[in-house]
């Protein structure tokens, strides 16, 4: 579930795809997709989809997430 996300350190996880993004967010320590989505008034599913996250339960501090894409903002 989205509320059970962690910032585990899995070096094999691919970084998010931010090509074509018109707005981004840099993941901070202790962030979860749920907390980011609440802060920005967006669904975590939308953020995960726009960012191309392979595993929405895994975030790494320093990753840049796509918050809006051309045509979607």
Short mmCIF file of C-alpha atoms in Angstrom, two decimals:
data_model
loop_
_atom_site.label_atom_id
_atom_site.label_comp_id
_atom_site.label_asym_id
_atom_site.label_seq_id
_atom_site.Cartn_x
_atom_site.Cartn_y
_atom_site.Cartn_z
CA UNK A 1 0.00 0.00 0.00
CA UNK A 2 1.14 3.55 -0.65
CA UNK A 3 1.30 4.42 3.04
CA UNK A 4 3.84 1.65 3.63
CA UNK A 5 6.60 3.13 1.45
CA UNK A 6 10.22 3.19 2.46
CA UNK A 7 13.49 4.72 1.35
CA UNK A 8 15.36 1.42 1.38
CA UNK A 9 18.71 1.36 -0.34
CA UNK A 10 18.38 -0.85 -3.40
CA UNK A 11 21.17 0.18 -5.76
CA UNK A 12 19.59 -1.75 -8.63
CA UNK A 13 16.39 0.33 -8.74
CA UNK A 14 16.22 2.53 -11.86
CA UNK A 15 16.15 6.29 -11.38
CA UNK A 16 12.96 8.15 -12.37
CA UNK A 17 12.52 9.48 -15.92
CA UNK A 18 12.13 13.26 -15.88
CA UNK A 19 12.41 13.88 -19.64
CA UNK A 20 9.65 16.23 -20.77
CA UNK A 21 8.78 17.31 -17.23
CA UNK A 22 7.66 20.88 -16.65
CA UNK A 23 7.84 20.61 -12.84
CA UNK A 24 9.96 18.35 -10.63
CA UNK A 25 10.48 17.47 -6.97
CA UNK A 26 13.71 16.21 -5.40
CA UNK A 27 13.13 13.38 -2.93
CA UNK A 28 14.30 14.16 0.62
CA UNK A 29 15.22 11.77 3.43
CA UNK A 30 12.08 10.19 4.96
CA UNK A 31 9.84 11.24 2.02
CA UNK A 32 7.21 8.80 0.84
CA UNK A 33 5.20 8.96 -2.35
CA UNK A 34 2.10 9.41 -0.17
CA UNK A 35 3.57 12.39 1.71
CA UNK A 36 4.70 14.04 -1.52
CA UNK A 37 1.32 13.48 -3.18
CA UNK A 38 -0.52 14.98 -0.18
CA UNK A 39 1.77 18.03 -0.16
CA UNK A 40 1.19 18.66 -3.88
CA UNK A 41 -2.48 17.67 -4.08
CA UNK A 42 -1.78 14.90 -6.59
CA UNK A 43 -2.35 11.15 -6.53
CA UNK A 44 0.71 9.05 -5.79
CA UNK A 45 -0.27 6.91 -8.78
CA UNK A 46 -0.01 9.94 -11.08
CA UNK A 47 3.41 10.91 -9.73
CA UNK A 48 4.65 7.32 -10.04
CA UNK A 49 3.34 7.05 -13.60
CA UNK A 50 4.76 10.40 -14.77
CA UNK A 51 8.12 9.60 -13.14
CA UNK A 52 8.24 6.08 -14.57
CA UNK A 53 8.82 4.53 -11.15
CA UNK A 54 9.24 0.78 -11.43
CA UNK A 55 8.36 0.34 -7.74
CA UNK A 56 6.20 3.09 -6.20
CA UNK A 57 7.06 1.79 -2.73
CA UNK A 58 10.76 2.61 -3.20
CA UNK A 59 12.17 6.15 -3.20
CA UNK A 60 15.77 7.22 -2.85
CA UNK A 61 16.78 10.64 -1.47
CA UNK A 62 18.13 12.78 -4.29
CA UNK A 63 15.90 11.29 -6.96
CA UNK A 64 14.04 13.86 -9.03
CA UNK A 65 10.37 13.04 -9.58
CA UNK A 66 8.23 14.38 -12.39
CA UNK A 67 5.36 16.44 -10.99
CA UNK A 68 4.01 17.69 -14.34
CA UNK A 69 4.66 16.85 -17.99
CA UNK A 70 4.08 18.84 -21.14
CA UNK A 71 0.39 18.50 -21.92
CA UNK A 72 -0.43 17.26 -18.38
CA UNK A 73 0.27 20.38 -16.28
#
